Every structure is written in C-alpha cells, then in structure tokens.
Coordinates of C-alpha atoms in Angstrom, one line a residue:
Chain A
M273 CA -18.5 51.3 3.2
S274 CA -17.4 48.0 1.8
T275 CA -15.4 47.9 -1.4
L276 CA -18.1 45.9 -3.1
K277 CA -20.8 48.4 -2.3
F278 CA -18.5 51.2 -3.3
I279 CA -18.0 49.6 -6.7
F280 CA -21.8 49.1 -7.1
L281 CA -22.4 52.8 -6.4
L282 CA -19.7 54.2 -8.7
P283 CA -22.0 54.7 -11.7
V284 CA -24.5 56.3 -9.5
A285 CA -21.9 58.6 -8.0
A286 CA -20.5 59.4 -11.5
L287 CA -24.0 60.3 -12.8
L288 CA -24.6 62.7 -9.9
L289 CA -21.2 64.4 -10.2
F290 CA -21.0 64.5 -14.0
P291 CA -24.5 64.2 -15.5
R292 CA -23.5 65.9 -18.7
V293 CA -20.5 63.6 -19.3
C294 CA -22.6 60.5 -18.6
G295 CA -25.5 61.7 -20.8
A296 CA -23.2 62.7 -23.7
Q297 CA -24.4 59.8 -25.8
S298 CA -28.0 60.8 -25.6
P299 CA -30.1 62.6 -28.2
N300 CA -32.2 63.7 -25.1
V301 CA -35.5 63.5 -26.9
G302 CA -37.7 62.5 -23.9
R303 CA -40.9 64.5 -23.6
P304 CA -41.2 66.4 -20.3
L305 CA -43.9 65.0 -18.1
T306 CA -46.2 67.5 -16.3
P307 CA -47.1 67.2 -12.6
E308 CA -50.8 66.6 -13.8
E309 CA -49.7 63.7 -16.0
I310 CA -47.7 62.2 -13.2
K311 CA -50.6 62.4 -10.9
K312 CA -52.7 60.4 -13.3
I313 CA -50.2 57.6 -13.9
D314 CA -48.5 57.3 -10.5
I315 CA -50.3 54.5 -8.6
T316 CA -47.2 53.4 -6.5
V317 CA -48.0 52.9 -2.8
A318 CA -45.1 52.6 -0.4
P319 CA -45.1 50.7 3.0
D320 CA -45.0 54.1 4.8
G321 CA -48.2 55.1 3.1
K322 CA -46.7 57.4 0.5
G323 CA -48.9 57.4 -2.6
L324 CA -52.1 56.3 -0.8
P325 CA -55.1 58.1 -2.3
P326 CA -57.9 60.0 -0.4
G327 CA -60.9 57.9 0.6
S328 CA -61.8 55.3 3.2
G329 CA -63.6 52.0 3.6
S330 CA -65.1 50.0 6.5
V331 CA -65.1 46.3 7.1
S332 CA -68.8 46.1 6.6
A333 CA -68.7 48.0 3.3
G334 CA -65.8 45.7 2.3
A335 CA -67.8 42.5 3.0
A336 CA -70.3 43.7 0.3
V337 CA -67.5 44.5 -2.2
Y338 CA -65.9 41.1 -1.5
A339 CA -69.2 39.2 -2.0
K340 CA -69.7 40.9 -5.3
S341 CA -66.2 41.0 -6.8
C342 CA -63.9 38.6 -5.1
Q343 CA -65.8 35.6 -3.5
S344 CA -66.4 33.6 -6.7
C345 CA -62.6 33.2 -7.1
H346 CA -61.3 33.4 -3.6
G347 CA -64.1 31.6 -1.7
A348 CA -66.1 32.6 1.3
Q349 CA -64.1 34.6 3.8
G350 CA -60.9 34.3 1.7
A351 CA -60.6 30.6 2.2
G352 CA -59.4 30.2 -1.4
K353 CA -60.5 28.0 -4.3
P354 CA -60.4 28.0 -7.1
Q355 CA -57.8 30.8 -6.7
D356 CA -55.4 31.9 -4.0
Q357 CA -56.3 31.6 -0.3
L358 CA -56.3 35.1 1.3
T359 CA -56.8 34.3 4.9
G360 CA -55.7 31.9 7.6
G361 CA -52.4 30.2 7.9
L362 CA -51.3 32.2 10.8
G363 CA -48.6 30.5 12.9
T364 CA -47.8 27.9 10.1
L365 CA -44.6 29.5 8.6
A366 CA -42.2 27.5 10.8
S367 CA -44.3 24.3 10.6
A368 CA -43.9 21.3 8.3
K369 CA -46.8 22.7 6.2
P370 CA -46.3 26.5 5.8
V371 CA -49.5 28.2 4.5
K372 CA -48.6 31.5 2.9
T373 CA -51.5 34.0 2.7
P374 CA -51.6 37.8 2.8
A375 CA -52.7 37.4 6.5
S376 CA -49.9 34.9 7.5
Y377 CA -47.1 36.0 5.2
W378 CA -47.3 39.5 3.7
P379 CA -45.2 41.9 5.8
V380 CA -47.2 45.1 5.1
A381 CA -50.9 45.9 4.6
T382 CA -50.1 48.5 1.9
T383 CA -49.2 45.6 -0.4
L384 CA -52.8 44.2 -0.2
F385 CA -54.3 47.6 -1.1
D386 CA -51.8 48.2 -3.9
Y387 CA -52.2 44.8 -5.5
I388 CA -56.0 44.9 -5.3
R389 CA -56.1 48.4 -6.7
R390 CA -53.7 47.7 -9.7
A391 CA -54.7 44.1 -10.6
M392 CA -58.0 43.0 -9.1
P393 CA -60.7 41.8 -9.8
I394 CA -59.0 39.9 -12.5
T395 CA -61.8 40.1 -15.0
S396 CA -62.0 43.9 -14.7
P397 CA -58.8 45.2 -13.0
Q398 CA -58.6 48.9 -11.9
S399 CA -62.4 49.1 -11.8
L400 CA -62.9 49.5 -8.1
S401 CA -63.1 53.0 -6.5
N402 CA -60.5 53.9 -3.9
D403 CA -63.2 53.6 -1.2
E404 CA -64.0 50.1 -2.3
V405 CA -60.3 49.1 -2.3
Y406 CA -59.9 50.5 1.3
A407 CA -63.1 48.7 2.3
V408 CA -62.2 45.3 0.8
T409 CA -58.7 45.5 2.3
A410 CA -60.3 46.1 5.7
Y411 CA -62.7 43.2 5.3
I412 CA -59.9 40.7 4.3
L413 CA -57.7 41.8 7.2
S414 CA -60.7 41.6 9.7
I415 CA -61.3 37.9 9.0
D416 CA -58.1 37.0 10.9
G417 CA -58.6 39.8 13.4
I418 CA -55.7 41.8 12.1
V419 CA -58.0 44.8 12.2
P420 CA -61.1 44.9 14.4
A421 CA -64.6 44.3 12.9
D422 CA -65.4 48.0 13.2
A423 CA -62.2 49.2 11.5
V424 CA -62.2 51.9 8.9
L425 CA -59.1 52.1 6.8
D426 CA -57.7 55.2 5.0
A427 CA -54.4 56.7 4.0
K428 CA -53.5 57.3 7.6
S429 CA -54.6 54.1 9.3
L430 CA -53.7 51.5 6.6
P431 CA -49.9 51.9 7.0
R432 CA -50.3 51.6 10.7
V433 CA -51.8 48.1 10.5
K434 CA -49.4 45.7 12.1
M435 CA -49.2 42.5 9.9
P436 CA -48.5 39.3 11.8
N437 CA -45.4 38.6 9.7
R438 CA -44.1 42.2 9.8
D439 CA -40.6 41.2 10.8
G440 CA -40.5 37.9 8.9
F441 CA -38.3 39.0 6.0
I442 CA -34.5 39.4 5.7
S443 CA -33.2 41.4 2.9
W444 CA -30.6 39.7 0.8
W445 CA -29.7 42.8 -1.2
P446 CA -27.1 44.0 -1.8
K447 CA -25.7 41.0 0.1
P448 CA -26.8 38.6 2.8
P449 CA -26.7 39.8 6.4
R450 CA -23.8 38.7 8.5
Chain B
M227 CA -12.6 -8.0 -33.4
G228 CA -10.9 -6.5 -36.5
E229 CA -7.7 -4.4 -36.4
L230 CA -9.5 -1.1 -36.9
E231 CA -12.0 -1.8 -34.1
K232 CA -9.1 -2.8 -31.8
T233 CA -7.5 0.5 -32.5
E234 CA -10.7 2.3 -31.9
A235 CA -11.3 0.5 -28.5
A236 CA -7.7 1.4 -27.5
N237 CA -8.3 5.0 -28.4
L238 CA -11.5 5.1 -26.3
R239 CA -9.6 3.8 -23.3
E240 CA -6.9 6.5 -23.7
E241 CA -9.5 9.2 -23.8
T242 CA -11.3 8.3 -20.6
V243 CA -12.1 11.4 -18.5
A244 CA -14.3 9.9 -15.8
G245 CA -15.9 6.6 -14.6
N246 CA -18.5 4.5 -16.4
G247 CA -17.5 5.4 -20.0
L248 CA -17.2 9.2 -20.0
I249 CA -14.6 10.0 -22.7
H250 CA -13.1 13.1 -24.2
R251 CA -15.3 14.6 -26.9
R252 CA -12.6 14.4 -29.6
A253 CA -13.2 10.7 -29.6
L254 CA -16.8 11.2 -30.6
L255 CA -15.8 13.5 -33.4
R256 CA -13.3 11.0 -34.8
T257 CA -15.8 8.1 -34.7
A258 CA -18.5 10.2 -36.3
L259 CA -16.2 10.8 -39.3
F260 CA -15.4 7.1 -39.4
S261 CA -19.1 6.2 -39.4
A262 CA -19.9 8.8 -42.0
G263 CA -17.3 7.3 -44.3
I264 CA -19.1 4.0 -44.3
A265 CA -22.4 5.5 -44.9
A266 CA -21.1 7.5 -47.9
A267 CA -19.5 4.4 -49.5
S268 CA -22.8 2.4 -49.5
A269 CA -25.0 5.3 -50.8
G270 CA -24.5 4.7 -54.5
T271 CA -27.0 2.3 -56.0
A272 CA -27.5 1.2 -59.6
R273 CA -30.3 2.9 -61.6
A274 CA -33.0 0.8 -63.5
D275 CA -33.3 3.1 -66.5
D276 CA -32.1 6.4 -68.1
S277 CA -34.6 8.5 -66.1
V278 CA -32.8 9.7 -63.1
G279 CA -36.1 10.4 -61.5
A280 CA -37.0 6.8 -61.0
D281 CA -34.9 6.6 -57.8
A282 CA -35.2 10.2 -56.7
P283 CA -37.4 11.1 -53.7
E284 CA -40.8 12.6 -54.4
W285 CA -39.8 16.1 -53.4
M286 CA -37.1 16.2 -56.1
K287 CA -39.7 15.5 -58.9
T288 CA -42.2 18.4 -58.4
P289 CA -41.6 22.1 -57.8
G290 CA -41.6 23.1 -54.2
K291 CA -43.9 25.6 -52.4
P292 CA -43.7 29.3 -53.2
F293 CA -42.0 32.0 -51.2
S294 CA -43.6 33.0 -47.9
A295 CA -43.9 36.5 -46.3
Y296 CA -43.0 35.1 -42.8
G297 CA -41.6 31.7 -42.6
T298 CA -42.8 29.1 -40.1
P299 CA -41.1 25.8 -38.9
S300 CA -41.5 22.7 -41.0
H301 CA -44.8 20.9 -40.4
W302 CA -42.7 17.9 -39.5
Q303 CA -41.7 19.8 -36.4
E304 CA -45.3 20.5 -35.3
K305 CA -44.7 18.7 -32.0
V306 CA -42.1 21.2 -31.0
Q307 CA -44.3 23.5 -29.0
R308 CA -44.4 25.4 -25.7
I309 CA -45.6 23.2 -22.8
F310 CA -48.6 24.5 -21.0
T311 CA -49.8 24.5 -17.4
I312 CA -52.6 27.1 -17.1
A313 CA -54.3 28.2 -13.9
P314 CA -57.9 26.9 -13.9
G315 CA -60.4 29.3 -15.2
R316 CA -57.8 32.0 -16.1
A317 CA -56.7 31.5 -19.7
G318 CA -54.2 34.3 -19.6
T319 CA -52.7 33.6 -16.2
G320 CA -50.0 31.0 -15.7
V321 CA -47.0 29.8 -17.6
S322 CA -45.9 28.0 -20.7
R323 CA -42.5 26.4 -20.9
T324 CA -39.8 26.2 -23.6
P325 CA -39.4 22.6 -24.8
L326 CA -35.6 22.7 -24.1
H327 CA -35.2 18.9 -24.8
L328 CA -36.4 19.4 -28.4
L329 CA -34.0 22.3 -29.2
E330 CA -30.3 22.6 -29.8
G331 CA -27.7 25.4 -29.5
T332 CA -28.4 28.2 -27.1
I333 CA -30.8 30.8 -28.7
T334 CA -34.5 30.2 -28.1
P335 CA -36.7 30.8 -31.1
A336 CA -38.9 33.8 -30.2
G337 CA -42.1 31.8 -30.6
L338 CA -40.9 29.2 -28.1
H339 CA -39.7 31.6 -25.4
F340 CA -41.3 30.7 -22.1
E341 CA -44.3 32.7 -20.9
R342 CA -45.3 33.9 -17.5
H343 CA -48.4 36.2 -17.6
H344 CA -50.3 37.6 -14.7
N345 CA -53.4 38.5 -16.7
G346 CA -52.9 37.7 -20.3
V347 CA -50.9 39.3 -23.1
P348 CA -52.0 42.9 -23.8
D349 CA -52.4 44.1 -27.4
I350 CA -50.5 47.4 -27.0
D351 CA -50.8 50.1 -29.8
P352 CA -47.1 51.1 -30.0
G353 CA -48.2 54.5 -31.3
K354 CA -50.0 55.2 -28.0
H355 CA -47.6 53.6 -25.6
E356 CA -45.0 55.7 -23.7
L357 CA -42.3 54.8 -21.1
Y358 CA -42.5 57.2 -18.1
I359 CA -39.6 58.0 -15.9
H360 CA -40.5 60.0 -12.8
G361 CA -40.1 60.1 -9.0
M362 CA -36.7 61.2 -7.6
V363 CA -35.5 62.7 -10.9
K364 CA -34.8 66.3 -11.9
R365 CA -36.7 66.1 -15.2
P366 CA -39.6 63.6 -15.4
L367 CA -39.8 62.3 -19.0
A368 CA -41.9 60.3 -21.3
F369 CA -40.4 58.3 -24.2
S370 CA -42.4 57.2 -27.2
L371 CA -41.2 54.2 -29.2
D372 CA -40.1 56.7 -31.9
A373 CA -38.1 58.6 -29.3
L374 CA -36.4 55.5 -28.1
M375 CA -35.5 54.6 -31.7
R376 CA -33.4 57.8 -31.8
Y377 CA -31.1 56.5 -29.0
P378 CA -27.9 54.5 -29.5
M379 CA -28.7 50.8 -29.3
E380 CA -26.8 47.9 -27.7
T381 CA -27.2 44.2 -28.1
Q382 CA -26.8 41.5 -25.4
I383 CA -27.3 37.7 -25.6
R384 CA -28.9 36.9 -22.2
F385 CA -31.0 34.2 -20.6
I386 CA -34.2 34.9 -18.7
E387 CA -35.2 32.4 -16.1
C388 CA -38.4 32.4 -14.1
S389 CA -37.7 32.5 -10.3
G390 CA -40.0 29.5 -10.1
N391 CA -38.2 27.4 -12.7
S392 CA -37.5 23.8 -11.7
G393 CA -39.5 24.3 -8.5
I394 CA -40.9 20.8 -9.1
F395 CA -37.6 19.4 -7.7
S396 CA -38.8 20.4 -4.2
Q397 CA -41.4 17.7 -4.4
P398 CA -40.6 14.6 -2.4
Q399 CA -40.9 12.3 -5.4
A400 CA -39.0 12.9 -8.6
A401 CA -41.4 13.8 -11.4
Q402 CA -41.3 11.7 -14.5
V403 CA -41.7 14.5 -17.1
T404 CA -39.5 15.9 -19.9
A405 CA -36.6 18.2 -19.3
G406 CA -38.7 21.0 -20.8
E407 CA -41.3 20.5 -18.2
L408 CA -38.7 20.5 -15.4
N409 CA -36.6 23.4 -16.6
G410 CA -38.4 25.2 -19.4
L411 CA -39.1 28.4 -17.6
L412 CA -35.8 29.4 -19.1
S413 CA -35.0 30.9 -22.5
C414 CA -32.1 32.8 -24.1
S415 CA -32.4 35.5 -26.7
E416 CA -30.4 38.2 -28.4
W417 CA -31.9 41.4 -27.0
T418 CA -31.4 44.9 -28.6
G419 CA -32.4 48.1 -27.1
V420 CA -31.5 51.3 -25.2
K421 CA -29.2 51.3 -22.2
L422 CA -31.4 52.3 -19.2
F423 CA -28.4 54.3 -17.8
T424 CA -28.8 56.7 -20.7
L425 CA -32.5 57.4 -20.1
L426 CA -31.9 57.8 -16.3
A427 CA -29.1 60.2 -17.1
D428 CA -31.5 62.3 -19.3
A429 CA -34.0 62.4 -16.4
G430 CA -31.2 63.2 -13.8
I431 CA -31.6 61.1 -10.7
T432 CA -31.5 62.9 -7.4
K433 CA -29.0 62.1 -4.7
D434 CA -31.1 60.0 -2.3
A435 CA -32.5 57.7 -5.0
K436 CA -31.8 54.0 -4.4
W437 CA -34.6 52.0 -6.1
V438 CA -36.7 52.1 -9.2
I439 CA -40.2 50.8 -9.2
A440 CA -41.0 49.2 -12.6
E441 CA -44.5 48.7 -13.8
G442 CA -46.0 46.9 -16.8
A443 CA -48.9 48.0 -19.0
D444 CA -50.6 44.6 -18.7
A445 CA -53.9 44.0 -17.0
A446 CA -52.1 43.1 -13.7
A447 CA -49.9 46.3 -13.9
M448 CA -47.1 44.0 -12.8
S449 CA -44.8 45.8 -10.5
R450 CA -41.3 45.2 -9.0
S451 CA -38.7 47.1 -7.0
I452 CA -35.3 47.2 -8.8
P453 CA -32.1 48.4 -7.1
L454 CA -30.9 51.6 -8.8
E455 CA -27.4 50.0 -9.0
K456 CA -28.7 47.4 -11.4
C457 CA -30.5 50.0 -13.5
M458 CA -27.2 51.9 -13.8
D459 CA -25.2 48.8 -14.6
D460 CA -26.3 46.5 -17.4
A461 CA -30.1 47.1 -17.5
M462 CA -31.7 47.7 -20.9
I463 CA -35.0 48.8 -22.4
A464 CA -35.3 45.9 -24.9
L465 CA -37.1 46.6 -28.1
Y466 CA -35.8 43.7 -30.3
Q467 CA -35.6 40.0 -29.7
N468 CA -33.5 37.8 -32.0
G469 CA -33.4 40.7 -34.6
E470 CA -37.2 41.4 -34.8
A471 CA -39.5 43.6 -32.7
I472 CA -40.0 42.0 -29.4
R473 CA -42.9 39.5 -29.4
P474 CA -46.2 40.4 -27.6
E475 CA -45.6 37.5 -25.2
Q476 CA -42.2 39.0 -24.3
G477 CA -43.4 42.5 -23.8
F478 CA -44.1 44.3 -27.1
P479 CA -43.3 47.1 -27.6
M480 CA -40.7 47.2 -24.8
R481 CA -39.5 45.3 -21.8
L482 CA -37.0 45.7 -19.0
L483 CA -34.0 43.4 -19.3
L484 CA -32.0 42.9 -16.1
P485 CA -29.4 40.4 -17.1
G486 CA -29.0 37.5 -14.7
F487 CA -31.8 38.7 -12.4
E488 CA -34.9 36.6 -11.8
G489 CA -37.4 36.6 -14.7
N490 CA -40.2 38.4 -12.9
M491 CA -38.1 41.6 -12.5
N492 CA -37.6 41.8 -16.2
V493 CA -40.9 43.7 -16.4
K494 CA -42.7 43.2 -19.8
W495 CA -44.8 45.8 -21.6
L496 CA -42.8 48.3 -19.5
R497 CA -44.8 51.5 -18.9
R498 CA -43.4 53.3 -15.8
L499 CA -40.2 53.6 -13.9
N500 CA -40.7 55.4 -10.6
V501 CA -37.4 56.4 -8.9
T502 CA -37.6 56.1 -5.1
D503 CA -35.5 55.8 -2.0
A504 CA -36.9 52.4 -0.9
P505 CA -38.5 49.3 -2.3
V506 CA -42.4 49.1 -2.1
D507 CA -42.8 45.4 -1.0
A508 CA -44.8 44.7 -4.2
R509 CA -46.9 41.6 -4.2
D510 CA -44.4 39.7 -6.4
E511 CA -41.5 40.5 -4.0
T512 CA -43.3 39.4 -0.8
S513 CA -46.0 36.9 -1.6
H514 CA -44.0 35.4 -4.4
Y515 CA -40.3 34.8 -5.1
T516 CA -39.2 35.1 -1.5
E517 CA -37.5 32.1 0.1
L518 CA -39.1 30.8 3.3
M519 CA -36.5 29.1 5.5
P520 CA -36.8 26.5 8.3
G521 CA -37.8 28.5 11.4
G522 CA -40.3 30.7 9.5
K523 CA -38.1 33.7 8.4
A524 CA -37.9 34.4 4.7
R525 CA -35.2 35.7 2.5
Q526 CA -36.3 38.7 0.3
F527 CA -34.6 40.3 -2.7
M528 CA -32.7 37.3 -3.9
F529 CA -32.2 38.7 -7.3
A530 CA -29.4 36.9 -9.3
Q531 CA -30.2 33.4 -10.5
G532 CA -27.7 30.8 -9.3
A533 CA -25.2 28.7 -11.2
K534 CA -27.2 25.8 -12.8
S535 CA -27.2 23.1 -15.4
A536 CA -29.4 20.4 -16.9
I537 CA -28.7 17.5 -19.2
L538 CA -31.2 17.6 -22.1
K539 CA -29.8 14.7 -24.1
P540 CA -30.5 12.0 -23.0
S541 CA -33.5 13.0 -20.9
F542 CA -36.9 11.7 -19.9
G543 CA -39.0 10.6 -22.9
M544 CA -35.8 9.6 -24.9
S545 CA -34.3 6.1 -25.0
M546 CA -30.8 4.8 -25.7
K547 CA -30.6 2.5 -28.8
G548 CA -28.2 -0.1 -27.4
P549 CA -24.7 0.2 -26.1
G550 CA -22.2 2.4 -28.0
L551 CA -21.0 5.9 -28.3
Y552 CA -23.4 8.8 -27.5
E553 CA -23.2 12.5 -27.0
I554 CA -24.5 13.9 -23.7
S555 CA -25.5 17.5 -24.2
G556 CA -27.2 20.2 -22.1
L557 CA -27.3 23.8 -20.9
A558 CA -25.6 25.6 -18.2
W559 CA -26.0 29.2 -16.9
S560 CA -25.5 31.6 -14.1
G561 CA -27.0 35.0 -13.2
A562 CA -23.6 36.0 -11.7
G563 CA -21.6 35.9 -15.0
R564 CA -20.0 33.3 -17.3
V565 CA -20.1 29.6 -16.8
S566 CA -16.5 28.6 -16.2
K567 CA -16.9 24.8 -16.0
V568 CA -19.5 22.1 -16.4
E569 CA -18.7 18.6 -15.1
V570 CA -20.6 15.5 -16.0
S571 CA -20.8 12.2 -14.1
A572 CA -22.0 8.9 -15.4
D573 CA -21.7 7.0 -12.1
G574 CA -24.1 9.0 -9.9
G575 CA -21.5 11.6 -8.8
K576 CA -18.6 9.2 -7.8
S577 CA -16.4 10.7 -10.6
W578 CA -16.7 13.8 -12.7
G579 CA -15.2 14.8 -16.1
A580 CA -15.1 18.3 -17.6
A581 CA -17.5 18.7 -20.5
A582 CA -16.7 20.7 -23.7
L583 CA -18.3 24.2 -23.7
T584 CA -19.6 25.4 -27.1
G585 CA -18.3 29.0 -27.5
P586 CA -18.6 31.8 -27.3
V587 CA -19.3 31.5 -23.6
L588 CA -21.1 34.7 -22.7
P589 CA -21.9 36.1 -19.3
K590 CA -25.5 35.6 -18.1
A591 CA -26.3 33.6 -21.3
L592 CA -27.1 29.9 -21.9
T593 CA -24.0 27.8 -22.5
R594 CA -24.2 24.5 -24.3
F595 CA -22.0 21.7 -22.9
R596 CA -21.2 18.4 -24.6
M597 CA -19.6 15.2 -23.4
A598 CA -18.9 11.9 -25.2
W599 CA -20.1 8.7 -23.5
N600 CA -19.4 5.1 -24.3
W601 CA -22.5 3.5 -22.8
K602 CA -21.9 -0.1 -22.0
G603 CA -25.6 -1.0 -21.7
Q604 CA -25.5 -1.0 -17.9
P605 CA -27.7 1.0 -15.5
S606 CA -26.1 4.4 -15.0
T607 CA -26.8 7.7 -13.4
L608 CA -26.0 10.9 -15.3
M609 CA -25.5 14.2 -13.6
S610 CA -24.2 17.6 -14.5
R611 CA -22.9 20.4 -12.3
A612 CA -22.0 24.0 -13.3
T613 CA -19.4 26.3 -11.8
D614 CA -19.5 30.0 -12.7
E615 CA -16.7 32.6 -12.9
T616 CA -17.4 33.7 -9.3
G617 CA -16.4 30.2 -8.2
V618 CA -19.8 29.1 -7.2
T619 CA -20.8 25.5 -8.0
Q620 CA -24.3 24.0 -8.0
P621 CA -25.2 22.4 -4.7
T622 CA -26.6 18.9 -4.5
R623 CA -30.4 18.7 -4.4
A624 CA -30.3 17.5 -0.8
A625 CA -28.1 20.5 0.3
W626 CA -30.5 22.9 -1.5
I627 CA -33.6 21.4 0.1
A628 CA -32.1 21.6 3.6
E629 CA -31.8 25.4 3.1
Y630 CA -35.5 26.0 2.9
A631 CA -38.8 25.4 4.6
P632 CA -40.8 22.4 3.3
G633 CA -42.4 22.7 -0.1
Q634 CA -40.5 25.8 -1.2
G635 CA -39.5 25.9 -4.8
Y636 CA -38.2 29.3 -5.8
H637 CA -34.7 29.6 -7.2
F638 CA -34.0 25.9 -7.3
N639 CA -30.5 25.2 -8.7
G640 CA -29.6 21.8 -7.2
I641 CA -27.9 19.1 -9.2
Q642 CA -30.2 17.0 -11.4
S643 CA -29.9 13.3 -12.2
W644 CA -31.1 11.0 -14.9
D645 CA -31.1 7.2 -14.4
I646 CA -30.5 5.2 -17.6
A647 CA -31.9 1.6 -17.3
A648 CA -30.3 -1.4 -19.0
D649 CA -33.1 -1.2 -21.6
G650 CA -32.1 2.4 -22.4
T651 CA -35.1 4.2 -20.8
V652 CA -34.4 7.4 -19.0
K653 CA -35.9 8.3 -15.6
N654 CA -35.7 11.4 -13.4
V655 CA -34.2 10.5 -10.0
Y656 CA -33.0 12.1 -6.8
A657 CA -29.5 10.7 -6.6

C-alpha cells in the first residue's frame, strides 16, 4: 500500500478500531432506522444489479411508455430535441465530433434504469411503475441494437446487458493509473 | 513635469515587478493617498447663506427610510444579479451564475451564489425532512434537523465550483462575455454545520465500506458516489451559509459540503447517505463530469478542482479611462488546498510578477489577488496564473485543450487572457 493511500485510510482505520473514541464528541441522538423504513427509501441501484426491484418490461411495452412519457422531450426514437439525445453516436467517441448518449457513452445499463426511475419524466418524476421503467429502458437500448427487439429486462437480465462503452472509463480516484 | 511628479515617476520605475508597467502594489497605495489629499483640499466651498442645507445633498435634508426586518441591497445596485442560462422549456433546470465581475472580496452574498438545479428548487418542510444513513453501517440512523442541532458545529470558508465552470473556453472562438458569464459557476461562503465523520461514527461503518452514495430530496433525487475517505476527512453536513440558515437554492435545510471537490458532489437538499463498497456509476458521474480524452477513453472520478485564477478587474464590459495607474484584481482558488502564489502578466505571458494576496489565505477558499499597473495606453494582454500549495500551476489554455477530446469543457482551469486595446476596451482572447 502506498503511503498516500495509507494516510487517506487512517481515519477509516481509526474509526473501525476505536469507534467509541472517535464518536466521543457526539450526543448520539440519531433515530434508529428500521429495515422496513430502509426498504422504502433505498432506491440505489448498483452496476452489479444490487438494489434492482422485482418486475420486468419488454421492448414493445417500453415503446408505448416512451411515446406517452418521453418522446415530447427526447424526440422520436431518442433522437433528441428539445432535450438530450438518448440514442445514436456509437463509434464517435474517438472522432472529431464525439456524440455522448446513453447508448454511445454510458458504461452500464443500470444507470439508465436508475436515472429514469429516480428523475424521469421530468414533469412527474418517480411516477412510473418498476415494470414501466424496465420496459422503457429496454426500448431505448433496443433502438441501437444493444438489446434485441424481443428483449425483456428484469433484475437478472439488466445488469448483464453489455453497453458499447463498457470499458471506456478510467478511474482517476484515488489517483491516476500509472 | 514638476518635482513631485518626477519623484513619483522615479518611484514607479523602482517598483517595477514585470514588463509593460506592472509595479508593486505599495506604489498604488502611496499614490492613492496622494490623490486623496488633493481631493480633500478642494472639497470645501463657500456657502451662500446661513442655512447649511442650501449646499447639502437631498438625502441629508429629509429623514431616511425606517428599519427593515430583512435588509436588501441598495436599489442602485439592482443590476448586480445572477446571470441566467436556462434550459429551454425547463424553468427549474439549468444554471445561474455569480456576477463575479460586479463583486469584491471573497465571500459571495447568499442571494448571488451560483445555482445548478436538475429539476427546480424544492420547498422542503424542515420539520418533515430527515437525513438517513444506512447501508454498510452497524446502526442505520435518521437525523432530524433538531437532532443535528444538538451536535457540535464547525465552520469552514470554502468555495464551491461547478465542474462545468468556464467550459466555454473549450470553444474555438473566445466568447465576448463578462467574467461572470465565463467563470461564475463559482461562489465562496462561510459554511457551518456538523462534521460528517461524527455522524458516520454514530452509525458505525463496517470494515468493507469504501464509498457513500449521496442523494438529494429534489425532484431529480440527484445522486453521486463519494469516496468514504473524503467523508471521513473534511466533509460537512452544512446547515448555515454566511451565518443564516442555508438558502433554498443552496440546499435548505441541509447540504453536503465536500471542500475542494467538484460542485455536483456537494449534494443539496441532502436526504440519504448509503454506505457501500463500490461506486454506482450514477448518471452525473458517467454521462456528465467525466473527461473524454483523444482516442475515446474517458477519465472518471476527477474530484478535486484544479488550481485556477481569473482577472475580474479589468474584464470584458469595462473600459480603461486613459493611461495611468490601475489596480488589477481577481480571484484564485484550488481544490487541493491553499493558493500559494498568483502571478500576473501585462505582456501576454512574456514576463510575470507576483500579485499581492489578500489574507487570510484559506485552503479550498477563494483568494483575492491584486496588482498595480501603470497602463501606458498601449495595447496590452493581461493574464493571471495561480499556483497552489501542492506546487501545481495552471496550464496554458492550449495545453489544457490538448489533453481532451474536441468540445470537452469539464474542469477547465487553463490560463485566461484579456486584451486591452489602445482605446481602453477589454476583450477576451486566447493568447
């Protein structure tokens, strides 16, 4: 372990070894959260699929959700305008005009599900059912052939979707790679 | 030329710190005193009659306005406003910028702090809001605002800069807009709140925990992955901004403050901290705020804002009023710590002189720099470059541009330049 990393981890290590010492300044008045409460508030979805809810959605069901809730901002087939372009741009990242879309740029498909579920549609966020979110995610990914036209996505299949730019990111934390 | 002027000219020569008229700031202070003396001597005029009111300004002859419950800036200052660029059709999504060129000092008035919202400013009932800490912890906890008020508080003066600030410099042509439009996704406040370390200690993190997923209570449930090391270091749950409850636009009733880290990670309206063993690749750490490089690969998790500076006076929209002595002033900052040095050039980067830094120079805070300039009325190119305490100096714009794919504008910290024309007008240039 490098010295730098060791120094960064010191407070973490101290807390693990001496929680009482480190917490000595605290009145400790947090209210314990129950597992039921956590289930209601925890909408985090990880790239490995942890946190994905039950339910499923097909490309065809997603086309209907898209037409109703997304198309007025993101254009037909995710072509964009007036808001962000969602499809296309594949193979442009190394070109003189990179086009960054979920299809061309985003490394994992779980991000698309997570973002739609927490933030879209912008006029009524968090209004779609889990089935609808799976479905519209499948529809958007089908436009560029990232999933087949008969795909059905769920908690098992979504994390397995291989995004075109899966290996396109290099982590700069805690420091740049050598 | 009189004797006094000759002496003054000789002094200016002695105080030269770099080419094209850059001089030590003490020369400016001395001259200011000298000029003030002249002004005072000519101020007394004879009065026409016994009534002293005859020559007094209007506002000395009628009672002023009454007290106010919450003061507002002078109506003479009504042009000092945030600068807007709003996404079409989405009133609450986009940014507004701090008019840096119309402000002085280093603290941003709360009402002029830059804004970046993803779906408007939520109107949160502080009595119904709680901060949740769960995930890889021994004791998942919820903290009401009242509960947080029981905790020991700390205060930090820190800047927040949007990761997209100054992205306009990646455009091929230099934009002729104010310094606020160029660099105003940047503000600095005195933040007071509870050290996040203390709350995580209450919850008891487990041994494999490495990241914390932060989430806001806005209508975008804005979410980012934060390294646990940062949360255990200088992170704060900020409750107060410049001495009053944090403003709605900055996260009322509470926001995450991650000193020096890109603005987007300082999650506003903070609702949930989920302790995990890995980042989640949230939309705003993949789609946005990643740095696409030539060749098509992108850097991810570039957290600390780089060393940076900008001259605000003079800047676009201002004009020099003839040759003579001027103060060049601007701001410098670094997400890595203190600004150790700011150098100014008046000859397009051929020679540089060290500017005076207005203290106290705080880590991860805006630092005001000043330099005296004897402008001879000739076309000149002004530049500033900051160096931070880790020894990092701002790159040239060209060097910065070469690092990234075409059109990329996140985390721009290249050197900026103003051209001063012979007629005194100021233009943004890529020098």
